[in-house]
PDB file of C-alpha atoms in Angstrom:
ATOM      1  CA  MET A   1      94.859 119.206 113.074  1.00 38.00           C
ATOM      2  CA  VAL A   2      94.890 115.483 112.367  1.00 39.00           C
ATOM      3  CA  ASN A   3      96.151 113.108 115.010  1.00 42.00           C
ATOM      4  CA  HIS A   4      98.065 110.329 113.241  1.00 42.00           C
ATOM      5  CA  GLN A   5      98.786 108.430 116.428  1.00 42.00           C
ATOM      6  CA  ILE A   6      98.451 104.696 115.976  1.00 40.00           C
ATOM      7  CA  ILE A   7      97.055 102.681 118.838  1.00 39.00           C
ATOM      8  CA  ASP A   8      99.201  99.566 119.111  1.00 40.00           C
ATOM      9  CA  ALA A   9      96.888  97.198 120.928  1.00 41.00           C
ATOM     10  CA  ARG A  10      93.760  95.893 119.261  1.00 45.00           C
ATOM     11  CA  ASP A  11      90.785  95.215 121.460  1.00 48.00           C
ATOM     12  CA  PRO A  12      90.689  91.412 121.691  1.00 46.00           C
ATOM     13  CA  HIS A  13      86.873  91.525 121.773  1.00 47.00           C
ATOM     14  CA  LEU A  14      86.717  93.206 118.380  1.00 49.00           C
ATOM     15  CA  THR A  15      87.021  91.094 115.280  1.00 54.00           C
ATOM     16  CA  PRO A  16      87.348  92.490 111.771  1.00 60.00           C
ATOM     17  CA  VAL A  17      83.644  92.956 111.190  1.00 62.00           C
ATOM     18  CA  ASP A  18      83.029  89.278 111.760  1.00 77.00           C
ATOM     19  CA  LEU A  19      84.368  88.349 108.356  1.00 85.00           C
ATOM     20  CA  THR A  20      83.759  84.709 107.602  1.00 88.00           C
ATOM     21  CA  PRO A  21      86.361  82.629 105.802  1.00 90.00           C
ATOM     22  CA  GLU A  22      84.112  82.866 102.724  1.00 93.00           C
ATOM     23  CA  ASP A  23      84.058  86.677 103.019  1.00 91.00           C
ATOM     24  CA  LEU A  24      87.848  86.773 103.223  1.00 92.00           C
ATOM     25  CA  ALA A  25      88.160  84.415 100.255  1.00 94.00           C
ATOM     26  CA  GLY A  26      85.877  86.648  98.191  1.00 95.00           C
ATOM     27  CA  LEU A  27      87.775  89.789  99.187  1.00 95.00           C
ATOM     28  CA  ARG A  28      91.104  88.083  98.439  1.00 96.00           C
ATOM     29  CA  GLU A  29      89.819  87.065  95.000  1.00 97.00           C
ATOM     30  CA  ASN A  30      88.693  90.649  94.351  1.00 96.00           C
ATOM     31  CA  LEU A  31      92.130  91.927  95.351  1.00 97.00           C
ATOM     32  CA  HIS A  32      93.853  89.398  93.084  1.00 96.00           C
ATOM     33  CA  GLU A  33      91.637  90.521  90.180  1.00 96.00           C
ATOM     34  CA  GLN A  34      92.457  94.164  90.905  1.00 95.00           C
ATOM     35  CA  ARG A  35      96.165  93.315  91.000  1.00 96.00           C
ATOM     36  CA  LEU A  36      95.995  91.586  87.615  1.00 96.00           C
ATOM     37  CA  PHE A  37      94.010  94.487  86.130  1.00 95.00           C
ATOM     38  CA  ARG A  38      96.499  97.099  87.386  1.00 94.00           C
ATOM     39  CA  GLN A  39      99.487  95.060  86.215  1.00 95.00           C
ATOM     40  CA  GLU A  40      97.947  94.745  82.740  1.00 95.00           C
ATOM     41  CA  GLN A  41      97.063  98.442  82.748  1.00 93.00           C
ATOM     42  CA  LEU A  42     100.687  99.324  83.533  1.00 92.00           C
ATOM     43  CA  ARG A  43     101.925  97.007  80.751  1.00 93.00           C
ATOM     44  CA  GLU A  44      99.578  98.663  78.240  1.00 90.00           C
ATOM     45  CA  ILE A  45     100.539 102.185  79.304  1.00 85.00           C
ATOM     46  CA  THR A  46     104.220 101.353  79.052  1.00 82.00           C
ATOM     47  CA  ALA A  47     103.821  99.712  75.640  1.00 83.00           C
ATOM     48  CA  ALA A  48     101.820 102.615  74.160  1.00 71.00           C
ATOM     49  CA  ALA A  49     104.709 105.000  73.475  1.00 60.00           C
ATOM     50  CA  PRO A  50     103.691 107.191  70.524  1.00 57.00           C
ATOM     51  CA  ALA A  51     106.194 107.686  67.673  1.00 56.00           C
ATOM     52  CA  ARG A  52     105.262 110.864  65.769  1.00 53.00           C
ATOM     53  CA  THR A  53     107.369 113.354  63.870  1.00 58.00           C
ATOM     54  CA  ASP A  54     105.821 116.732  63.022  1.00 68.00           C
ATOM     55  CA  ALA A  55     105.454 119.579  65.574  1.00 68.00           C
ATOM     56  CA  LEU A  56     101.704 119.210  66.107  1.00 70.00           C
ATOM     57  CA  ARG A  57     102.026 115.496  66.537  1.00 73.00           C
ATOM     58  CA  GLN A  58     104.954 116.002  68.908  1.00 72.00           C
ATOM     59  CA  ARG A  59     102.816 118.295  71.092  1.00 74.00           C
ATOM     60  CA  GLN A  60      99.998 115.754  71.001  1.00 74.00           C
ATOM     61  CA  ALA A  61     102.455 112.997  71.841  1.00 74.00           C
ATOM     62  CA  ALA A  62     103.828 115.037  74.769  1.00 76.00           C
ATOM     63  CA  SER A  63     100.289 115.526  76.049  1.00 78.00           C
ATOM     64  CA  GLN A  64      99.596 111.815  75.705  1.00 82.00           C
ATOM     65  CA  VAL A  65     102.821 111.012  77.540  1.00 81.00           C
ATOM     66  CA  GLU A  66     101.781 113.314  80.387  1.00 84.00           C
ATOM     67  CA  VAL A  67      98.404 111.582  80.671  1.00 87.00           C
ATOM     68  CA  SER A  68     100.095 108.181  80.501  1.00 87.00           C
ATOM     69  CA  VAL A  69     102.518 109.131  83.264  1.00 89.00           C
ATOM     70  CA  LYS A  70      99.636 110.211  85.496  1.00 92.00           C
ATOM     71  CA  LEU A  71      97.635 107.075  84.723  1.00 92.00           C
ATOM     72  CA  ALA A  72     100.661 104.897  85.431  1.00 92.00           C
ATOM     73  CA  ALA A  73     101.303 106.669  88.741  1.00 93.00           C
ATOM     74  CA  SER A  74      97.679 106.144  89.765  1.00 94.00           C
ATOM     75  CA  ALA A  75      97.782 102.481  88.739  1.00 94.00           C
ATOM     76  CA  ARG A  76     101.014 101.976  90.706  1.00 95.00           C
ATOM     77  CA  MET A  77      99.436 103.532  93.833  1.00 95.00           C
ATOM     78  CA  VAL A  78      96.372 101.299  93.623  1.00 95.00           C
ATOM     79  CA  LEU A  79      98.565  98.269  92.927  1.00 96.00           C
ATOM     80  CA  ALA A  80     100.659  99.062  96.021  1.00 96.00           C
ATOM     81  CA  ASP A  81      97.466  99.365  98.110  1.00 96.00           C
ATOM     82  CA  VAL A  82      96.214  96.035  96.779  1.00 97.00           C
ATOM     83  CA  GLU A  83      99.555  94.335  97.498  1.00 97.00           C
ATOM     84  CA  ALA A  84      99.543  95.785 101.026  1.00 97.00           C
ATOM     85  CA  ALA A  85      95.991  94.511 101.627  1.00 97.00           C
ATOM     86  CA  LEU A  86      96.999  91.018 100.496  1.00 97.00           C
ATOM     87  CA  ALA A  87      99.983  91.164 102.876  1.00 97.00           C
ATOM     88  CA  ARG A  88      97.656  92.208 105.727  1.00 96.00           C
ATOM     89  CA  MET A  89      95.447  89.222 104.923  1.00 95.00           C
ATOM     90  CA  ASP A  90      98.493  86.985 105.165  1.00 95.00           C
ATOM     91  CA  ASP A  91      99.680  88.423 108.494  1.00 94.00           C
ATOM     92  CA  GLY A  92      96.228  88.564 110.105  1.00 91.00           C
ATOM     93  CA  SER A  93      95.918  92.349 110.380  1.00 93.00           C
ATOM     94  CA  TYR A  94      93.457  92.734 107.486  1.00 95.00           C
ATOM     95  CA  GLY A  95      90.194  94.430 108.374  1.00 95.00           C
ATOM     96  CA  TYR A  96      91.564  96.661 111.124  1.00 96.00           C
ATOM     97  CA  CYS A  97      91.973 100.422 110.808  1.00 96.00           C
ATOM     98  CA  HIS A  98      95.613 101.569 110.730  1.00 95.00           C
ATOM     99  CA  LEU A  99      94.836 104.541 112.987  1.00 95.00           C
ATOM    100  CA  CYS A 100      92.248 103.544 115.595  1.00 95.00           C
ATOM    101  CA  ARG A 101      92.791  99.765 115.254  1.00 94.00           C
ATOM    102  CA  ARG A 102      89.058  99.154 115.327  1.00 95.00           C
ATOM    103  CA  PRO A 103      87.481  96.826 112.772  1.00 95.00           C
ATOM    104  CA  ILE A 104      86.740  98.303 109.353  1.00 96.00           C
ATOM    105  CA  GLU A 105      83.088  97.934 108.415  1.00 95.00           C
ATOM    106  CA  ARG A 106      82.252  94.962 106.213  1.00 93.00           C
ATOM    107  CA  GLU A 107      80.384  97.171 103.725  1.00 93.00           C
ATOM    108  CA  ARG A 108      83.441  99.401 103.347  1.00 95.00           C
ATOM    109  CA  LEU A 109      85.703  96.411 102.705  1.00 96.00           C
ATOM    110  CA  GLU A 110      83.280  95.056 100.122  1.00 94.00           C
ATOM    111  CA  ILE A 111      83.439  98.375  98.245  1.00 95.00           C
ATOM    112  CA  VAL A 112      87.125  99.143  98.855  1.00 95.00           C
ATOM    113  CA  PRO A 113      88.784  95.850  99.815  1.00 96.00           C
ATOM    114  CA  GLN A 114      92.197  97.516 100.034  1.00 96.00           C
ATOM    115  CA  ALA A 115      90.960 100.060 102.625  1.00 96.00           C
ATOM    116  CA  ARG A 116      93.491 100.823 105.357  1.00 96.00           C
ATOM    117  CA  TYR A 117      91.195 102.990 107.450  1.00 96.00           C
ATOM    118  CA  CYS A 118      87.668 102.806 108.826  1.00 96.00           C
ATOM    119  CA  ALA A 119      85.234 105.355 107.399  1.00 95.00           C
ATOM    120  CA  ARG A 120      85.586 107.699 110.391  1.00 96.00           C
ATOM    121  CA  CYS A 121      89.395 107.782 110.303  1.00 96.00           C
ATOM    122  CA  GLN A 122      89.368 108.170 106.493  1.00 96.00           C
ATOM    123  CA  GLN A 123      87.128 111.230 106.848  1.00 95.00           C
ATOM    124  CA  VAL A 124      89.452 112.690 109.484  1.00 94.00           C
ATOM    125  CA  ARG A 125      92.473 112.113 107.227  1.00 93.00           C
ATOM    126  CA  GLU A 126      90.761 113.718 104.229  1.00 93.00           C
ATOM    127  CA  ALA A 127      89.595 116.692 106.301  1.00 92.00           C
ATOM    128  CA  GLY A 128      93.184 117.266 107.437  1.00 85.00           C
ATOM    129  CA  ARG A 129      94.547 117.622 103.905  1.00 75.00           C
TER     130      ARG A 129
END
């Protein structure tokens, strides 16, 4: 069973993995690039509506629409995560795990800058699915 309790108080002695202003600027730039990519991806998916007429082409078009819907949903989820990470940067809560409130490892943020959870809490969440 997964405990989703959120600890409200952050330990004042813990900083988000000692991120320097330059680190944060680089992560913010990465997030902005991801946001632009996902927005463009959603525009392209939306614009690529196939117009076919015969039965085979209609089945192919339906299959393509299904794939497009799934791709768009995935892009929207990542875009929402990126937007949330940028908001956390703005409010000063970026770099802290949403569950344990401990700092998220620098290496994890460099790989997944929109991460909401430290590696340990992410593993616990995934194991509870």
